[in-house]
mmCIF file of N, CA and C in Angstrom:
data_model
loop_
_atom_site.group_PDB
_atom_site.id
_atom_site.type_symbol
_atom_site.label_atom_id
_atom_site.label_comp_id
_atom_site.label_asym_id
_atom_site.label_seq_id
_atom_site.Cartn_x
_atom_site.Cartn_y
_atom_site.Cartn_z
ATOM 1 N N MET A 17 32.782 -24.887 14.042
ATOM 2 C CA MET A 17 32.073 -23.805 14.682
ATOM 3 C C MET A 17 32.027 -22.574 13.778
ATOM 4 N N ARG A 18 33.142 -22.272 13.121
ATOM 5 C CA ARG A 18 33.218 -21.107 12.252
ATOM 6 C C ARG A 18 32.210 -21.247 11.102
ATOM 7 N N HIS A 19 32.094 -22.450 10.526
ATOM 8 C CA HIS A 19 31.137 -22.672 9.441
ATOM 9 C C HIS A 19 29.711 -22.471 9.919
ATOM 10 N N PHE A 20 29.428 -22.911 11.135
ATOM 11 C CA PHE A 20 28.092 -22.753 11.698
ATOM 12 C C PHE A 20 27.715 -21.276 11.804
ATOM 13 N N VAL A 21 28.658 -20.456 12.270
ATOM 14 C CA VAL A 21 28.408 -19.023 12.415
ATOM 15 C C VAL A 21 28.172 -18.389 11.048
ATOM 16 N N VAL A 22 28.979 -18.726 10.079
ATOM 17 C CA VAL A 22 28.827 -18.178 8.725
ATOM 18 C C VAL A 22 27.478 -18.589 8.138
ATOM 19 N N ILE A 23 27.126 -19.846 8.287
ATOM 20 C CA ILE A 23 25.837 -20.336 7.764
ATOM 21 C C ILE A 23 24.689 -19.647 8.485
ATOM 22 N N SER A 24 24.796 -19.473 9.788
ATOM 23 C CA SER A 24 23.744 -18.799 10.552
ATOM 24 C C SER A 24 23.561 -17.364 10.089
ATOM 25 N N ILE A 25 24.662 -16.663 9.869
ATOM 26 C CA ILE A 25 24.592 -15.281 9.408
ATOM 27 C C ILE A 25 23.989 -15.219 8.013
ATOM 28 N N LEU A 26 24.404 -16.082 7.131
ATOM 29 C CA LEU A 26 23.842 -16.109 5.769
ATOM 30 C C LEU A 26 22.357 -16.424 5.798
ATOM 31 N N THR A 27 21.958 -17.361 6.644
ATOM 32 C CA THR A 27 20.543 -17.711 6.765
ATOM 33 C C THR A 27 19.735 -16.514 7.249
ATOM 34 N N PHE A 28 20.266 -15.803 8.244
ATOM 35 C CA PHE A 28 19.583 -14.624 8.772
ATOM 36 C C PHE A 28 19.385 -13.572 7.681
ATOM 37 N N PHE A 29 20.456 -13.242 6.954
ATOM 38 C CA PHE A 29 20.355 -12.220 5.916
ATOM 39 C C PHE A 29 19.465 -12.660 4.765
ATOM 40 N N SER A 30 19.469 -13.930 4.435
ATOM 41 C CA SER A 30 18.574 -14.439 3.390
ATOM 42 C C SER A 30 17.127 -14.303 3.822
ATOM 43 N N ALA A 31 16.835 -14.671 5.070
ATOM 44 C CA ALA A 31 15.469 -14.549 5.582
ATOM 45 C C ALA A 31 15.047 -13.082 5.637
ATOM 46 N N PHE A 32 15.962 -12.203 6.055
ATOM 47 C CA PHE A 32 15.670 -10.773 6.112
ATOM 48 C C PHE A 32 15.365 -10.234 4.723
ATOM 49 N N ALA A 33 16.201 -10.584 3.756
ATOM 50 C CA ALA A 33 16.004 -10.127 2.377
ATOM 51 C C ALA A 33 14.689 -10.646 1.821
ATOM 52 N N TYR A 34 14.356 -11.914 2.119
ATOM 53 C CA TYR A 34 13.094 -12.490 1.654
ATOM 54 C C TYR A 34 11.923 -11.724 2.260
ATOM 55 N N GLY A 35 12.018 -11.422 3.568
ATOM 56 C CA GLY A 35 10.954 -10.682 4.238
ATOM 57 C C GLY A 35 10.782 -9.299 3.652
ATOM 58 N N GLN A 36 11.885 -8.631 3.349
ATOM 59 C CA GLN A 36 11.821 -7.312 2.742
ATOM 60 C C GLN A 36 11.197 -7.398 1.353
ATOM 61 N N GLN A 37 11.583 -8.390 0.556
ATOM 62 C CA GLN A 37 11.026 -8.556 -0.788
ATOM 63 C C GLN A 37 9.539 -8.877 -0.707
ATOM 64 N N LYS A 38 9.182 -9.770 0.211
ATOM 65 C CA LYS A 38 7.782 -10.142 0.380
ATOM 66 C C LYS A 38 6.962 -8.912 0.750
ATOM 67 N N GLN A 39 7.473 -8.074 1.652
ATOM 68 C CA GLN A 39 6.781 -6.867 2.057
ATOM 69 C C GLN A 39 6.616 -5.914 0.883
ATOM 70 N N SER A 40 7.658 -5.697 0.092
ATOM 71 C CA SER A 40 7.549 -4.750 -1.008
ATOM 72 C C SER A 40 6.586 -5.238 -2.085
ATOM 73 N N ASP A 41 6.395 -6.548 -2.184
ATOM 74 C CA ASP A 41 5.473 -7.102 -3.165
ATOM 75 C C ASP A 41 4.017 -6.749 -2.872
ATOM 76 N N VAL A 42 3.720 -6.339 -1.655
ATOM 77 C CA VAL A 42 2.355 -5.991 -1.291
ATOM 78 C C VAL A 42 1.816 -4.875 -2.181
ATOM 79 N N PHE A 43 2.685 -4.048 -2.702
ATOM 80 C CA PHE A 43 2.236 -2.932 -3.522
ATOM 81 C C PHE A 43 1.874 -3.339 -4.953
ATOM 82 N N VAL A 44 2.240 -4.524 -5.369
ATOM 83 C CA VAL A 44 1.898 -4.991 -6.724
ATOM 84 C C VAL A 44 0.382 -5.130 -6.885
ATOM 85 N N PRO A 45 -0.307 -5.924 -6.039
ATOM 86 C CA PRO A 45 -1.767 -6.017 -6.228
ATOM 87 C C PRO A 45 -2.480 -4.704 -5.911
ATOM 88 N N ILE A 46 -1.996 -3.979 -4.917
ATOM 89 C CA ILE A 46 -2.622 -2.700 -4.580
ATOM 90 C C ILE A 46 -2.551 -1.757 -5.784
ATOM 91 N N SER A 47 -1.405 -1.728 -6.453
ATOM 92 C CA SER A 47 -1.242 -0.888 -7.652
ATOM 93 C C SER A 47 -2.214 -1.297 -8.745
ATOM 94 N N LYS A 48 -2.369 -2.601 -8.922
ATOM 95 C CA LYS A 48 -3.273 -3.104 -9.951
ATOM 96 C C LYS A 48 -4.713 -2.642 -9.689
ATOM 97 N N TYR A 49 -5.144 -2.709 -8.428
ATOM 98 C CA TYR A 49 -6.518 -2.311 -8.100
ATOM 99 C C TYR A 49 -6.713 -0.806 -8.231
ATOM 100 N N LEU A 50 -5.680 -0.016 -7.924
ATOM 101 C CA LEU A 50 -5.771 1.427 -8.136
ATOM 102 C C LEU A 50 -5.856 1.746 -9.625
ATOM 103 N N GLU A 51 -5.012 1.091 -10.417
ATOM 104 C CA GLU A 51 -5.007 1.341 -11.865
ATOM 105 C C GLU A 51 -6.330 0.942 -12.506
ATOM 106 N N ASN A 52 -6.936 -0.132 -12.008
ATOM 107 C CA ASN A 52 -8.203 -0.605 -12.565
ATOM 108 C C ASN A 52 -9.424 0.075 -11.950
ATOM 109 N N GLY A 53 -9.209 0.900 -10.926
ATOM 110 C CA GLY A 53 -10.339 1.551 -10.264
ATOM 111 C C GLY A 53 -11.239 0.559 -9.552
ATOM 112 N N ASN A 54 -10.654 -0.494 -9.002
ATOM 113 C CA ASN A 54 -11.415 -1.568 -8.372
ATOM 114 C C ASN A 54 -11.479 -1.350 -6.859
ATOM 115 N N ALA A 55 -12.493 -0.603 -6.413
ATOM 116 C CA ALA A 55 -12.631 -0.272 -4.991
ATOM 117 C C ALA A 55 -12.903 -1.515 -4.155
ATOM 118 N N LYS A 56 -13.626 -2.462 -4.691
ATOM 119 C CA LYS A 56 -13.954 -3.678 -3.929
ATOM 120 C C LYS A 56 -12.689 -4.466 -3.584
ATOM 121 N N ASN A 57 -11.856 -4.755 -4.564
ATOM 122 C CA ASN A 57 -10.636 -5.521 -4.307
ATOM 123 C C ASN A 57 -9.608 -4.701 -3.528
ATOM 124 N N LEU A 58 -9.540 -3.399 -3.788
ATOM 125 C CA LEU A 58 -8.637 -2.536 -3.040
ATOM 126 C C LEU A 58 -9.010 -2.544 -1.562
ATOM 127 N N SER A 59 -10.302 -2.508 -1.272
ATOM 128 C CA SER A 59 -10.750 -2.439 0.120
ATOM 129 C C SER A 59 -10.409 -3.698 0.915
ATOM 130 N N ALA A 60 -10.156 -4.798 0.250
ATOM 131 C CA ALA A 60 -9.731 -6.018 0.948
ATOM 132 C C ALA A 60 -8.383 -5.804 1.639
ATOM 133 N N TRP A 61 -7.616 -4.817 1.188
ATOM 134 C CA TRP A 61 -6.313 -4.495 1.775
ATOM 135 C C TRP A 61 -6.420 -3.464 2.893
ATOM 136 N N PHE A 62 -7.598 -2.857 3.056
ATOM 137 C CA PHE A 62 -7.772 -1.833 4.080
ATOM 138 C C PHE A 62 -7.771 -2.449 5.475
ATOM 139 N N SER A 63 -7.215 -1.718 6.449
ATOM 140 C CA SER A 63 -7.332 -2.142 7.839
ATOM 141 C C SER A 63 -8.787 -1.919 8.260
ATOM 142 N N GLU A 64 -9.157 -2.470 9.401
ATOM 143 C CA GLU A 64 -10.542 -2.317 9.873
ATOM 144 C C GLU A 64 -10.925 -0.842 9.994
ATOM 145 N N ASN A 65 -9.989 -0.026 10.443
ATOM 146 C CA ASN A 65 -10.163 1.422 10.508
ATOM 147 C C ASN A 65 -9.011 2.038 9.734
ATOM 148 N N ILE A 66 -9.349 2.807 8.733
ATOM 149 C CA ILE A 66 -8.349 3.373 7.833
ATOM 150 C C ILE A 66 -8.499 4.887 7.809
ATOM 151 N N GLU A 67 -7.377 5.556 7.631
ATOM 152 C CA GLU A 67 -7.392 7.001 7.476
ATOM 153 C C GLU A 67 -7.290 7.322 5.992
ATOM 154 N N LEU A 68 -8.313 7.988 5.461
ATOM 155 C CA LEU A 68 -8.298 8.451 4.079
ATOM 156 C C LEU A 68 -8.093 9.958 4.085
ATOM 157 N N VAL A 69 -7.202 10.410 3.230
ATOM 158 C CA VAL A 69 -6.977 11.847 3.068
ATOM 159 C C VAL A 69 -7.159 12.114 1.579
ATOM 160 N N ILE A 70 -8.272 12.762 1.248
ATOM 161 C CA ILE A 70 -8.568 13.041 -0.155
ATOM 162 C C ILE A 70 -8.698 14.548 -0.327
ATOM 163 N N PHE A 71 -7.784 15.087 -1.138
ATOM 164 C CA PHE A 71 -7.721 16.525 -1.409
ATOM 165 C C PHE A 71 -7.646 17.331 -0.103
ATOM 166 N N GLY A 72 -6.905 16.817 0.866
ATOM 167 C CA GLY A 72 -6.711 17.518 2.131
ATOM 168 C C GLY A 72 -7.764 17.249 3.183
ATOM 169 N N SER A 73 -8.850 16.587 2.807
ATOM 170 C CA SER A 73 -9.907 16.263 3.761
ATOM 171 C C SER A 73 -9.614 14.906 4.394
ATOM 172 N N ARG A 74 -9.406 14.906 5.710
ATOM 173 C CA ARG A 74 -8.991 13.710 6.443
ATOM 174 C C ARG A 74 -10.201 13.041 7.077
ATOM 175 N N SER A 75 -10.318 11.702 6.881
ATOM 176 C CA SER A 75 -11.411 10.931 7.467
ATOM 177 C C SER A 75 -10.872 9.639 8.049
ATOM 178 N N ASN A 76 -11.274 9.356 9.285
ATOM 179 C CA ASN A 76 -11.035 8.040 9.855
ATOM 180 C C ASN A 76 -12.325 7.267 9.652
ATOM 181 N N CYS A 77 -12.236 6.156 8.935
ATOM 182 C CA CYS A 77 -13.463 5.453 8.607
ATOM 183 C C CYS A 77 -13.259 3.938 8.632
ATOM 184 N N SER A 78 -14.366 3.236 8.591
ATOM 185 C CA SER A 78 -14.335 1.779 8.549
ATOM 186 C C SER A 78 -13.924 1.332 7.157
ATOM 187 N N ARG A 79 -13.594 0.080 7.037
ATOM 188 C CA ARG A 79 -13.231 -0.494 5.735
ATOM 189 C C ARG A 79 -14.369 -0.285 4.733
ATOM 190 N N ASN A 80 -15.597 -0.520 5.156
ATOM 191 C CA ASN A 80 -16.739 -0.399 4.252
ATOM 192 C C ASN A 80 -16.965 1.053 3.827
ATOM 193 N N GLN A 81 -16.845 1.987 4.764
ATOM 194 C CA GLN A 81 -16.979 3.406 4.413
ATOM 195 C C GLN A 81 -15.893 3.819 3.420
ATOM 196 N N ALA A 82 -14.668 3.364 3.675
ATOM 197 C CA ALA A 82 -13.553 3.701 2.783
ATOM 198 C C ALA A 82 -13.774 3.121 1.389
ATOM 199 N N LYS A 83 -14.335 1.917 1.332
ATOM 200 C CA LYS A 83 -14.632 1.308 0.030
ATOM 201 C C LYS A 83 -15.621 2.175 -0.745
ATOM 202 N N GLN A 84 -16.649 2.692 -0.075
ATOM 203 C CA GLN A 84 -17.643 3.537 -0.740
ATOM 204 C C GLN A 84 -17.019 4.860 -1.205
ATOM 205 N N ILE A 85 -16.152 5.431 -0.381
ATOM 206 C CA ILE A 85 -15.480 6.679 -0.751
ATOM 207 C C ILE A 85 -14.590 6.465 -1.973
ATOM 208 N N MET A 86 -13.849 5.352 -1.973
ATOM 209 C CA MET A 86 -12.976 5.063 -3.118
ATOM 210 C C MET A 86 -13.794 4.745 -4.368
ATOM 211 N N ARG A 87 -14.903 4.056 -4.218
ATOM 212 C CA ARG A 87 -15.776 3.779 -5.368
ATOM 213 C C ARG A 87 -16.235 5.089 -5.986
ATOM 214 N N SER A 88 -16.629 6.040 -5.147
ATOM 215 C CA SER A 88 -17.072 7.349 -5.636
ATOM 216 C C SER A 88 -15.919 8.093 -6.320
ATOM 217 N N PHE A 89 -14.726 8.041 -5.716
ATOM 218 C CA PHE A 89 -13.564 8.682 -6.323
ATOM 219 C C PHE A 89 -13.293 8.103 -7.711
ATOM 220 N N PHE A 90 -13.320 6.773 -7.823
ATOM 221 C CA PHE A 90 -13.049 6.126 -9.108
ATOM 222 C C PHE A 90 -14.140 6.434 -10.143
ATOM 223 N N MET A 91 -15.370 6.649 -9.699
ATOM 224 C CA MET A 91 -16.432 7.034 -10.645
ATOM 225 C C MET A 91 -16.199 8.453 -11.157
ATOM 226 N N ASP A 92 -15.726 9.337 -10.272
ATOM 227 C CA ASP A 92 -15.468 10.723 -10.664
ATOM 228 C C ASP A 92 -14.193 10.874 -11.498
ATOM 229 N N TYR A 93 -13.201 10.030 -11.219
ATOM 230 C CA TYR A 93 -11.891 10.117 -11.876
ATOM 231 C C TYR A 93 -11.471 8.724 -12.344
ATOM 232 N N THR A 94 -12.116 8.231 -13.386
ATOM 233 C CA THR A 94 -11.831 6.888 -13.885
ATOM 234 C C THR A 94 -10.343 6.752 -14.211
ATOM 235 N N PRO A 95 -9.651 5.824 -13.508
ATOM 236 C CA PRO A 95 -8.204 5.688 -13.708
ATOM 237 C C PRO A 95 -7.821 5.210 -15.104
ATOM 238 N N ASN A 96 -6.753 5.817 -15.623
ATOM 239 C CA ASN A 96 -6.156 5.378 -16.885
ATOM 240 C C ASN A 96 -4.848 4.632 -16.624
ATOM 241 N N SER A 97 -4.101 5.102 -15.602
ATOM 242 C CA SER A 97 -2.822 4.462 -15.294
ATOM 243 C C SER A 97 -2.439 4.757 -13.849
ATOM 244 N N PHE A 98 -1.607 3.872 -13.309
ATOM 245 C CA PHE A 98 -1.048 4.079 -11.982
ATOM 246 C C PHE A 98 0.338 3.465 -11.951
ATOM 247 N N ASP A 99 1.306 4.227 -11.453
ATOM 248 C CA ASP A 99 2.682 3.749 -11.346
ATOM 249 C C ASP A 99 3.250 4.132 -9.990
ATOM 250 N N ILE A 100 3.925 3.171 -9.345
ATOM 251 C CA ILE A 100 4.666 3.446 -8.120
ATOM 252 C C ILE A 100 5.962 4.141 -8.509
ATOM 253 N N VAL A 101 6.248 5.272 -7.868
ATOM 254 C CA VAL A 101 7.483 5.999 -8.163
ATOM 255 C C VAL A 101 8.489 5.934 -7.022
ATOM 256 N N HIS A 102 8.011 5.535 -5.830
ATOM 257 C CA HIS A 102 8.916 5.452 -4.679
ATOM 258 C C HIS A 102 8.339 4.502 -3.634
ATOM 259 N N LYS A 103 9.215 3.692 -3.032
ATOM 260 C CA LYS A 103 8.843 2.812 -1.918
ATOM 261 C C LYS A 103 9.887 2.963 -0.827
ATOM 262 N N SER A 104 9.430 2.940 0.427
ATOM 263 C CA SER A 104 10.369 3.025 1.536
ATOM 264 C C SER A 104 9.686 2.548 2.807
ATOM 265 N N GLY A 105 10.374 2.725 3.917
ATOM 266 C CA GLY A 105 9.837 2.347 5.208
ATOM 267 C C GLY A 105 10.649 1.251 5.846
ATOM 268 N N VAL A 106 10.289 0.963 7.072
ATOM 269 C CA VAL A 106 10.946 -0.070 7.856
ATOM 270 C C VAL A 106 9.864 -0.966 8.449
ATOM 271 N N TYR A 107 10.101 -2.273 8.366
ATOM 272 C CA TYR A 107 9.160 -3.226 8.922
ATOM 273 C C TYR A 107 8.811 -2.825 10.345
ATOM 274 N N PRO A 108 7.561 -2.789 10.732
ATOM 275 C CA PRO A 108 6.375 -3.304 10.060
ATOM 276 C C PRO A 108 5.598 -2.264 9.255
ATOM 277 N N MET A 109 6.122 -1.030 9.103
ATOM 278 C CA MET A 109 5.379 -0.008 8.370
ATOM 279 C C MET A 109 6.165 0.413 7.137
ATOM 280 N N THR A 110 5.550 0.250 5.970
ATOM 281 C CA THR A 110 6.172 0.684 4.729
ATOM 282 C C THR A 110 5.200 1.594 3.989
ATOM 283 N N TYR A 111 5.738 2.308 3.030
ATOM 284 C CA TYR A 111 4.861 3.168 2.244
ATOM 285 C C TYR A 111 5.328 3.218 0.799
ATOM 286 N N ALA A 112 4.391 3.618 -0.048
ATOM 287 C CA ALA A 112 4.694 3.806 -1.464
ATOM 288 C C ALA A 112 4.022 5.095 -1.914
ATOM 289 N N ILE A 113 4.674 5.746 -2.858
ATOM 290 C CA ILE A 113 4.107 6.933 -3.489
ATOM 291 C C ILE A 113 3.938 6.604 -4.960
ATOM 292 N N GLY A 114 2.764 6.909 -5.475
ATOM 293 C CA GLY A 114 2.486 6.611 -6.871
ATOM 294 C C GLY A 114 1.807 7.773 -7.563
ATOM 295 N N ARG A 115 1.750 7.667 -8.873
ATOM 296 C CA ARG A 115 1.079 8.667 -9.711
ATOM 297 C C ARG A 115 -0.089 7.992 -10.413
ATOM 298 N N LEU A 116 -1.270 8.575 -10.215
ATOM 299 C CA LEU A 116 -2.489 8.080 -10.842
ATOM 300 C C LEU A 116 -2.954 9.111 -11.845
ATOM 301 N N GLU A 117 -3.259 8.655 -13.050
ATOM 302 C CA GLU A 117 -3.898 9.515 -14.040
ATOM 303 C C GLU A 117 -5.307 9.006 -14.236
ATOM 304 N N GLY A 118 -6.262 9.932 -14.135
ATOM 305 C CA GLY A 118 -7.648 9.539 -14.299
ATOM 306 C C GLY A 118 -8.553 10.742 -14.453
ATOM 307 N N GLY A 119 -9.566 10.597 -15.267
ATOM 308 C CA GLY A 119 -10.538 11.666 -15.466
ATOM 309 C C GLY A 119 -9.910 12.966 -15.931
ATOM 310 N N GLY A 120 -8.819 12.869 -16.688
ATOM 311 C CA GLY A 120 -8.153 14.065 -17.189
ATOM 312 C C GLY A 120 -7.307 14.778 -16.143
ATOM 313 N N ASN A 121 -7.077 14.139 -15.002
ATOM 314 C CA ASN A 121 -6.296 14.730 -13.917
ATOM 315 C C ASN A 121 -5.129 13.823 -13.549
ATOM 316 N N LYS A 122 -4.171 14.411 -12.824
ATOM 317 C CA LYS A 122 -3.044 13.642 -12.288
ATOM 318 C C LYS A 122 -3.082 13.769 -10.769
ATOM 319 N N PHE A 123 -2.810 12.639 -10.102
ATOM 320 C CA PHE A 123 -2.873 12.592 -8.653
ATOM 321 C C PHE A 123 -1.624 11.938 -8.080
ATOM 322 N N LYS A 124 -1.248 12.417 -6.903
ATOM 323 C CA LYS A 124 -0.192 11.766 -6.120
ATOM 324 C C LYS A 124 -0.901 10.912 -5.068
ATOM 325 N N ILE A 125 -0.591 9.626 -5.051
ATOM 326 C CA ILE A 125 -1.201 8.691 -4.108
ATOM 327 C C ILE A 125 -0.112 8.211 -3.152
ATOM 328 N N THR A 126 -0.365 8.323 -1.862
ATOM 329 C CA THR A 126 0.557 7.800 -0.850
ATOM 330 C C THR A 126 -0.175 6.709 -0.079
ATOM 331 N N ILE A 127 0.483 5.552 0.038
ATOM 332 C CA ILE A 127 -0.123 4.376 0.663
ATOM 333 C C ILE A 127 0.783 3.911 1.797
ATOM 334 N N PHE A 128 0.260 3.888 3.024
ATOM 335 C CA PHE A 128 0.995 3.356 4.169
ATOM 336 C C PHE A 128 0.445 1.972 4.503
ATOM 337 N N VAL A 129 1.328 0.982 4.529
ATOM 338 C CA VAL A 129 0.938 -0.406 4.794
ATOM 339 C C VAL A 129 1.632 -0.893 6.054
ATOM 340 N N LYS A 130 0.842 -1.493 6.926
ATOM 341 C CA LYS A 130 1.390 -2.097 8.138
ATOM 342 C C LYS A 130 1.299 -3.609 8.014
ATOM 343 N N THR A 131 2.397 -4.284 8.382
ATOM 344 C CA THR A 131 2.435 -5.737 8.370
ATOM 345 C C THR A 131 2.228 -6.238 9.790
ATOM 346 N N THR A 132 1.262 -7.135 9.947
ATOM 347 C CA THR A 132 1.004 -7.775 11.233
ATOM 348 C C THR A 132 1.102 -9.279 11.040
ATOM 349 N N GLU A 133 0.930 -10.013 12.129
ATOM 350 C CA GLU A 133 0.953 -11.466 12.005
ATOM 351 C C GLU A 133 -0.222 -11.981 11.174
ATOM 352 N N ARG A 134 -1.272 -11.177 11.021
ATOM 353 C CA ARG A 134 -2.434 -11.581 10.222
ATOM 354 C C ARG A 134 -2.338 -11.168 8.758
ATOM 355 N N GLY A 135 -1.374 -10.306 8.421
ATOM 356 C CA GLY A 135 -1.226 -9.908 7.024
ATOM 357 C C GLY A 135 -0.797 -8.467 6.872
ATOM 358 N N ASN A 136 -0.922 -7.958 5.652
ATOM 359 C CA ASN A 136 -0.571 -6.582 5.298
ATOM 360 C C ASN A 136 -1.855 -5.779 5.133
ATOM 361 N N TYR A 137 -1.894 -4.604 5.760
ATOM 362 C CA TYR A 137 -3.100 -3.792 5.708
ATOM 363 C C TYR A 137 -2.762 -2.328 5.461
ATOM 364 N N ILE A 138 -3.557 -1.697 4.594
ATOM 365 C CA ILE A 138 -3.396 -0.268 4.342
ATOM 366 C C ILE A 138 -3.940 0.479 5.553
ATOM 367 N N GLN A 139 -3.077 1.252 6.208
ATOM 368 C CA GLN A 139 -3.463 2.058 7.367
ATOM 369 C C GLN A 139 -3.910 3.453 6.943
ATOM 370 N N GLN A 140 -3.258 3.954 5.888
ATOM 371 C CA GLN A 140 -3.598 5.295 5.409
ATOM 372 C C GLN A 140 -3.434 5.351 3.904
ATOM 373 N N LEU A 141 -4.366 6.023 3.248
ATOM 374 C CA LEU A 141 -4.296 6.244 1.809
ATOM 375 C C LEU A 141 -4.572 7.724 1.580
ATOM 376 N N SER A 142 -3.661 8.385 0.910
ATOM 377 C CA SER A 142 -3.783 9.831 0.679
ATOM 378 C C SER A 142 -3.783 10.102 -0.817
ATOM 379 N N ILE A 143 -4.698 10.987 -1.239
ATOM 380 C CA ILE A 143 -4.813 11.358 -2.644
ATOM 381 C C ILE A 143 -4.729 12.882 -2.731
ATOM 382 N N GLU A 144 -3.776 13.368 -3.528
ATOM 383 C CA GLU A 144 -3.606 14.804 -3.752
ATOM 384 C C GLU A 144 -3.617 15.080 -5.244
ATOM 385 N N LYS A 145 -4.261 16.162 -5.631
ATOM 386 C CA LYS A 145 -4.204 16.579 -7.038
ATOM 387 C C LYS A 145 -2.849 17.194 -7.308
ATOM 388 N N GLU A 146 -2.307 16.903 -8.488
ATOM 389 C CA GLU A 146 -1.034 17.514 -8.884
ATOM 390 C C GLU A 146 -1.294 18.715 -9.745
#
């Protein structure tokens, strides 16, 4: 009985750790699309309705509207690099903060991702000039 309890506890913590690692990995492809300025692939991660905050201007928009806004942003500020500097949160909502350099400017990007049974979706994306 004692072995069963120990194995059960180890299995639980292993599954929890795997889930946490799997969740944090969501920012790898998102980072790649931000660094490459790829609005089309980035928008595949958007929820059906996403909140975009760009330079303090807040918009609740559809995935397609957000894709067009991000395409315009990337045309105005062609990305050179993007790095995640911080990740945190608790399942099912996590976030990452990154630094984007593009068009001769530096930006702070905050990405909130919600995990559902259907997948991981960006609920909010915020862009601030540094």
